[in-house]
C-alpha positions in Angstrom: -4.6 -9.7 0.0 -0.9 -10.7 -0.5 1.0 -14.1 0.1 -1.3 -17.3 0.2 -0.8 -20.9 1.2 -2.9 -24.0 2.4 -2.7 -26.7 4.9 -3.6 -30.4 4.6 -7.1 -29.7 5.8 -7.6 -27.4 2.9 -7.5 -24.3 5.0 -6.2 -21.1 3.4 -3.8 -18.8 5.0 -3.5 -15.3 3.5 -1.3 -12.4 4.3 -2.4 -8.9 4.2 0.7 -6.5 4.5 -1.1 -3.3 5.0 -4.2 -5.2 6.6 -1.6 -6.0 9.2 -3.1 -9.6 9.5 -2.9 -13.1 8.4 -6.6 -14.4 7.8 -7.4 -18.3 7.9 -10.3 -19.2 5.6 -12.2 -22.2 4.7 -11.1 -22.9 1.2 -14.5 -24.0 -0.4 -16.5 -21.0 0.6 -14.0 -18.3 1.9 -15.6 -18.3 5.4 -13.4 -16.8 8.1 -11.8 -19.2 10.6 -9.4 -17.0 12.4 -7.5 -13.7 12.2 -3.9 -13.3 13.4 -3.0 -9.5 13.9 -0.7 -7.4 16.1 -2.0 -8.9 19.2 -0.7 -12.3 18.0 2.7 -10.6 16.8 1.6 -10.4 13.1 2.4 -6.7 11.9 3.0 -6.4 8.3 2.8 -9.9 6.9 3.6 -10.1 3.1 4.1 -13.8 2.4 3.3 -16.8 4.4 4.4 -20.7 4.2 3.7 -23.7 6.6 6.7 -25.5 7.8 7.1 -29.3 8.0 5.9 -29.3 11.6 2.8 -27.3 10.9 4.4 -24.0 12.1 3.2 -21.0 10.4 6.0 -18.6 9.1 5.5 -15.2 7.7 7.7 -12.4 6.4 7.2 -8.9 8.1 8.2 -6.5 5.1 8.3 -3.3 6.9 10.1 -4.4 10.2 12.4 -6.9 8.4 11.5 -9.8 10.6 10.4 -13.4 9.9 8.0 -14.8 12.4 7.0 -18.3 13.2 4.0 -19.3 15.2 4.4 -23.0 16.4 1.5 -25.3 16.6 1.2 -24.6 20.2 0.7 -20.9 19.6 4.2 -19.9 20.7 5.7 -16.9 18.4 9.3 -16.6 17.5 10.8 -13.8 15.4 14.2 -13.1 13.8 15.4 -10.0 12.1 16.8 -10.5 8.6 16.7 -7.2 6.7 14.1 -4.6 5.7 12.1 -5.7 2.7 11.9 -9.4 3.7 9.1 -10.7 1.3 9.0 -14.1 -0.3 9.3 -17.1 1.8 9.4 -21.0 1.0 10.5 -24.4 2.2 12.2 -26.8 0.2 11.3 -30.6 0.0 14.0 -31.3 2.5 13.0 -28.7 5.0 15.3 -25.7 4.2 13.8 -22.2 4.7 14.3 -19.4 2.1 13.5 -15.8 2.2 14.1 -13.0 -0.3 14.1 -9.3 -0.1 12.0 -7.0 -2.5 10.9 -3.4 -2.7 12.8 -2.2 0.4 15.9 -4.5 -0.2 17.4 -6.9 -2.6 18.9 -10.4 -1.3 18.3 -14.0 -0.9 18.8 -15.7 2.5 18.5 -19.1 4.2 17.4 -19.2 7.7 17.3 -21.8 10.5 13.7 -23.0 10.6 13.9 -22.6 14.4 14.9 -18.9 13.8 17.9 -19.3 16.2 20.9 -19.4 14.1 22.2 -16.4 12.0 20.8 -16.1 8.6 23.0 -17.1 5.8 23.3 -14.8 2.8 22.9 -16.9 -0.5 22.9 -13.9 -3.0 23.3 -10.4 -2.8 21.2 -8.2 -5.2 19.6 -11.2 -7.2 17.0 -8.6 -9.0 14.2 -8.1 -6.6 12.9 -11.6 -6.1 9.2 -12.1 -5.4 7.0 -15.2 -4.4 9.1 -18.2 -5.3 9.0 -22.0 -5.1 11.3 -25.1 -5.2 11.0 -27.2 -8.1 11.1 -30.9 -8.7 14.9 -30.4 -9.5 15.6 -29.0 -6.2 16.2 -25.5 -7.8 14.5 -22.3 -6.5 12.4 -20.7 -9.2 11.3 -17.0 -8.8 10.3 -13.9 -10.6 12.8 -11.2 -10.8 11.3 -7.8 -10.7 14.2 -5.9 -12.2 14.8 -8.3 -15.0 11.1 -8.9 -15.7 11.5 -12.6 -16.3 11.8 -16.0 -14.6 15.0 -17.1 -12.9 16.5 -20.5 -11.6 18.6 -20.4 -8.5 20.9 -23.0 -7.3 20.9 -22.3 -3.4 24.1 -24.6 -2.9 26.0 -23.3 -5.7 24.9 -19.6 -5.2 24.1 -19.1 -8.9 21.3 -17.4 -10.7 20.3 -18.3 -14.3 17.5 -16.1 -16.2 15.0 -18.4 -18.0 13.7 -16.9 -21.4 12.8 -13.5 -21.8 9.3 -12.9 -20.8 9.6 -9.2 -20.4 6.6 -9.1 -18.1 6.0 -8.1 -14.4 5.7 -11.6 -12.7 4.5 -11.6 -9.0 4.6 -15.3 -8.1 5.8 -18.7 -9.2 4.2 -22.1 -8.1 4.3 -25.7 -9.1 1.0 -27.8 -9.3 0.5 -31.4 -8.3 1.9 -32.5 -11.7 5.1 -30.5 -10.9 4.3 -28.1 -13.8 5.5 -24.5 -13.3 2.8 -21.6 -13.3 3.3 -18.0 -12.6 1.1 -15.0 -12.3 1.8 -12.1 -14.5 -0.3 -9.0 -15.4 -3.7 -10.6 -14.6 -2.9 -14.1 -16.1 -1.9 -17.4 -14.8 0.7 -18.8 -17.2 2.0 -22.4 -17.5 5.6 -22.2 -18.6 8.3 -24.4 -19.6 10.7 -24.3 -16.7 13.6 -24.9 -19.1 13.0 -22.5 -21.9 10.6 -20.2 -20.3 8.1 -20.6 -23.3 4.5 -20.1 -22.4 2.3 -23.2 -22.8 -1.1 -22.3 -21.3 -2.7 -18.9 -20.4 -5.8 -18.4 -18.1 -7.1 -14.9 -18.0 -8.3 -13.9 -14.6 -10.3 -11.0 -15.5 -8.3 -8.8 -13.0 -5.5 -6.4 -14.3 -3.4 -7.6 -11.2 -3.2 -10.2 -8.6 -0.5 -10.6 -5.9 -0.2 -14.4 -5.3 -1.8 -17.9 -5.8 -1.6 -21.5 -4.5 -2.4 -24.7 -6.1 -5.1 -26.6 -4.0 -5.9 -29.6 -6.1 -4.9 -31.2 -9.4 -7.0 -28.9 -11.4 -7.5 -25.6 -9.5 -5.7 -22.6 -7.8 -6.7 -20.1 -5.4 -5.6 -16.6 -6.4 -5.1 -13.6 -3.9 -5.0 -9.9 -4.7 -6.1 -6.3 -4.0 -9.3 -7.2 -5.5 -10.2 -10.3 -3.5 -9.8 -14.0 -3.7 -10.7 -16.2 -6.8 -10.9 -19.9 -7.3 -9.4 -20.7 -10.9 -9.6 -24.2 -12.6 -7.2 -25.1 -15.3 -9.9 -25.1 -17.8 -10.4 -21.4 -17.2 -13.5 -21.4 -15.0 -13.2 -18.6 -12.3 -15.3 -18.0 -9.2 -14.9 -15.2 -6.9 -14.7 -16.3 -3.3 -14.2 -13.0 -1.5 -14.4 -9.5 -3.0 -11.7 -7.0 -2.5 -12.4 -3.4 -1.4 -11.0 -0.5 0.6 -8.2 -1.6 3.0 -6.0 1.5 3.7 -8.0 4.5 3.6 -5.7 7.6 3.7 -6.5 11.1 2.1 -9.8 11.8 0.4 -11.6 14.4 -1.8 -15.0 15.4 -3.2 -15.4 16.0 -6.8 -18.4 16.5 -8.9 -19.7 14.3 -11.8 -22.5 16.2 -13.2 -25.0 16.6 -10.3 -23.4 13.7 -8.5 -20.9 14.3 -5.5 -18.1 11.8 -5.9 -15.9 10.7 -3.0 -12.3 9.9 -4.0 -10.4 7.9 -1.6 -6.6 7.1 -1.6 -6.1 3.5 -0.6 -2.3 2.9 -1.3 -3.0 -0.1 -3.6 -6.0 1.4 -5.3 -7.8 4.8 -5.5 -11.5 4.4 -5.2 -14.4 6.5 -6.4 -17.7 6.3 -4.2 -21.1 7.8 -4.6 -20.9 10.1 -1.8 -24.8 9.9 -1.1 -25.1 6.3 -1.1 -21.4 4.9 -0.4 -21.8 2.6 -3.7 -18.6 2.1 -5.4 -18.3 3.6 -8.8 -14.8 3.1 -9.9 -11.6 1.6 -9.0 -8.2 3.1 -10.1 -5.2 0.5 -9.8 -2.1 1.6 -8.8 1.5 0.2 -9.3 4.6 0.1 -7.1 6.8 -1.2 -9.8 5.7 0.1 -13.4 7.4 -1.0 -16.4 10.4 1.6 -17.5 8.8 4.6 -19.2 5.3 3.7 -18.2 3.4 6.6 -16.5 0.8 5.2 -14.1 -0.7 5.8 -10.7 1.9 5.1 -8.1 0.6 4.1 -4.7 -1.8 6.9 -3.5 -1.7 7.9 0.1 -3.3 11.3 0.0 -5.5 12.8 -2.6 -6.9 16.3 -3.1 -9.1 17.9 -5.7 -7.8 20.0 -8.6 -9.5 21.7 -11.5 -8.6 19.0 -13.8 -8.6 16.1 -11.6 -7.0 15.0 -8.3 -3.5 15.5 -6.9 -2.0 12.4 -5.1 1.1 11.8 -3.1 3.0 8.6 -2.3 6.3 7.9 -0.3 5.8 4.2 1.0 8.3 2.3 -1.2 11.5 3.2 -3.1 10.2 1.5 -6.3 7.2 3.8 -6.5 9.4 6.9 -5.5 8.5 10.0 -3.7 6.0 11.2 -6.0 3.3 13.8 -6.4 1.0 13.2 -9.5 -1.9 15.0 -10.9 -4.2 12.5 -12.2 -7.2 12.4 -14.7 -10.0 10.5 -13.1 -11.8 10.4 -16.3 -9.0 9.0 -18.6 -7.0 7.3 -15.8 -3.9 9.2 -17.1 -1.1 11.0 -15.2 -1.2 14.7 -16.1 2.0 15.9 -14.4 4.2 14.4 -11.8 7.0 15.8 -9.6 9.5 13.6 -8.0 9.8 15.0 -4.5 12.7 13.4 -3.0 12.0 15.0 0.5 9.2 12.7 1.3 5.9 14.2 0.3 3.4 13.6 3.1 0.6 15.6 1.3 0.0 18.0 -1.7 -2.7 20.2 -3.0 -2.9 22.7 -6.0 -2.9 26.2 -5.1 -3.2 28.9 -7.9 -2.0 26.5 -10.6 1.0 25.1 -8.7 1.5 22.0 -6.7 2.2 22.7 -3.0 3.9 19.8 -1.2 4.4 19.2 2.5 7.8 17.6 2.6 8.7 15.8 5.9 12.4 15.1 5.2 13.1 18.7 4.6 10.8 20.2 7.2 9.4 22.4 4.5 6.4 23.4 2.4 7.5 23.8 -1.1 5.8 25.2 -4.3 6.5 23.4 -7.6 6.0 24.8 -11.0 7.5 22.5 -13.6 11.0 21.8 -12.5 11.2 24.9 -10.5 10.9 24.4 -6.6 10.2 27.3 -4.3 10.2 27.1 -0.6 7.2 28.7 1.1 8.0 27.6 4.7 10.9 25.9 6.3 12.0 24.9 10.0 9.0 22.8 10.4 8.8 19.8 12.5 6.2 17.4 10.7 4.4 19.5 7.8 1.3 17.5 7.2 -2.1 19.1 6.6 -2.7 21.5 3.7 -5.7 23.4 2.7 -6.4 26.3 0.6 -9.1 28.7 -0.7 -8.6 30.7 -4.0 -6.0 33.0 -2.4 -5.1 31.6 1.2 -3.0 28.7 2.0 -2.9 26.9 5.4 -0.6 24.3 6.8 -0.8 22.0 10.0 2.3 20.6 11.7 1.9 17.3 13.2 4.4 17.5 15.9 4.1 21.0 17.2 0.3 21.1 17.0 0.4 24.5 15.1 -1.6 25.8 12.3 -0.1 28.2 10.0 -1.4 30.6 7.3 1.4 30.4 4.7 -0.4 32.9 1.9 -2.9 35.7 1.9 -4.3 37.4 -1.2 -2.5 35.0 -3.2 1.0 36.1 -1.8 3.3 34.3 0.5 3.5 35.3 4.2 6.9 35.7 5.5 7.0 34.8 8.4 3.8 32.5 8.2 1.0 33.6 10.7 0.3 31.2 13.5 -3.6 30.6 13.3 -4.0 28.5 16.5 -2.1 26.2 18.7 -2.3 23.3 21.1 -3.8 20.6 18.6 -2.5 17.1 19.2 -1.1 15.4 15.8 -3.3 17.3 13.3 -3.4 15.5 9.9 -6.0 16.2 7.2 -7.4 19.6 6.7 -10.1 21.3 4.7 -12.1 24.6 4.6 -15.6 24.7 5.1 -18.1 27.2 3.4 -17.5 29.9 6.0 -13.8 29.8 5.4 -13.0 28.0 8.7 -10.6 25.1 8.9 -11.7 21.6 9.5 -8.8 19.5 11.1 -8.4 15.8 11.7 -6.8 15.8 15.2 -5.5 12.2 15.3 -4.0 12.4 18.7 -7.5 13.2 20.2 -9.3 11.1 17.7 -11.5 14.0 16.8 -12.3 16.4 14.1 -12.2 20.1 15.1 -13.2 23.5 13.5 -10.7 26.3 13.7 -11.7 29.8 13.1 -9.0 31.1 10.8 -9.5 34.7 12.2 -9.6 34.2 16.1 -8.0 30.8 16.2 -11.0 29.6 18.2 -11.1 25.7 18.4 -14.5 23.7 18.4 -15.1 20.0 18.4 -17.2 18.8 15.7 -16.9 15.1 16.2 -15.1 12.9 18.9 -14.4 9.2 19.3 -13.3 8.6 15.7 -11.2 5.3 14.8 -8.3 7.1 13.3 -5.0 5.7 12.3 -2.2 4.8 14.9 1.1 7.2 14.7 4.5 5.5 13.9 3.5 2.0 13.2 7.0 1.1 11.8 10.6 2.4 12.1 11.6 4.9 9.4 7.9 5.7 8.5 6.6 9.3 8.8 4.4 9.5 12.1 1.4 10.4 9.9 1.7 6.9 8.2 -1.6 6.4 6.1 -2.8 10.0 6.9 -6.4 10.5 8.0 -7.9 12.9 5.6 -11.0 15.2 5.7 -13.1 16.6 2.6 -16.0 18.9 2.6 -18.7 18.3 -0.1 -20.7 21.1 -1.8 -23.7 19.9 0.0 -21.8 20.7 3.3 -21.4 17.1 4.4 -18.0 16.4 5.8 -16.0 13.0 5.2 -13.2 11.7 7.3 -11.1 8.7 6.9 -10.8 6.4 10.0 -7.8 4.1 9.0 -7.9 2.1 12.2 -11.4 0.9 11.7 -11.2 1.1 7.7 -14.1 3.4 7.4 -15.2 6.6 6.0 -17.2 8.8 8.3 -20.0 11.1 6.9 -20.7 14.0 9.3 -23.2 16.6 9.0 -23.5 19.6 11.4 
């Protein structure tokens, strides 16, 4: 859950960028009233606000558009710039939007979304959820400055307030016009002149995204872990839980006698009991870690390694194009490769990290800072799987499956194992040495005999992720993965339905 606002009737409007929807909830109990998704023109909504006439506005961070849904249901959109993120109205009806993660600017828009946007500030420091104060100035977090800033929209000036040196995600004013902000799992009441912290409410979460005052003494707080009602005396009530929302790659690891399913979910990485589906552990990720801090960065794929798991991310420049080996037991990053060629997937093979790079059309092997190309001239290298001495790759665009190494040595040229697959993504080897491949173009899981290339369908009709949901994104997007447990059970992610399939055959 991302941006949040409320209407006069007490209904909450909550944006979910990667859930691709705005949900309307009843504030007291969190009951669903309505969902607005792609069918209603809502694509990747990051923040929401209600206009003076009751129109609902949202920022589409990935497509760079601001949307407006009028009271009669008519939807209007205007392109501003990639990365449109915070959005708010002033008391006199001026509409402001900012860029973050994919850009850095502050714009004023025509509320009818007809006149061209007016640039207020260029590179103001990665503004996030902001609000106008009683003095008519705009108050905002600055992600790059790690503090609060005050902006005079007319004078086009920005002034830092204090030196909080904290990650701040949102700023709001309560009914008494006191300034509150969310920072690192706390709601803080802050003096808007000096930046001094005057009250702290610990949420019991390490992170949240946004919040909205709903009465003189309470707030609703949204984030990856759900929705909270928080009163100013520190009383906290969970209204809705969080949970898996963007399942991508997955892996099976062992914890004693237990098989544990690890799922990359972009804002988190989850551990589930593979037998029961019970949530065992949540590993929180960070798109903008403090300087010098090594942390889990937006996991999109995950694969098992001898000492933990290997994860990849490419989604935001702030998180970088990274491959990390991560220790599940300690929550620490063991090693990290900054792979500038857009890493779609990675596995460990013979102690080295093997990365499918879409920007270079290559598969590269990393040992420390040394990069060795194992295969090049590929269209969309995606799926990777390996045994102790054999390495395989699937090309999403060509539908070819290659063997890149045998007996531990690279094959030059790689051997074509089979052809004719439609958009293969996740791959894994079964106990017999055959490849299981998620064929997203046919919404199926197939088994490929690695000797003969024969293809057999294991499961069909799976709700897998749609390709190319946004301009500039790799066609694999969230990446539907597959993993095989020692018990023989097969697990497949279904991004479109937000599910994990368990298949036995």
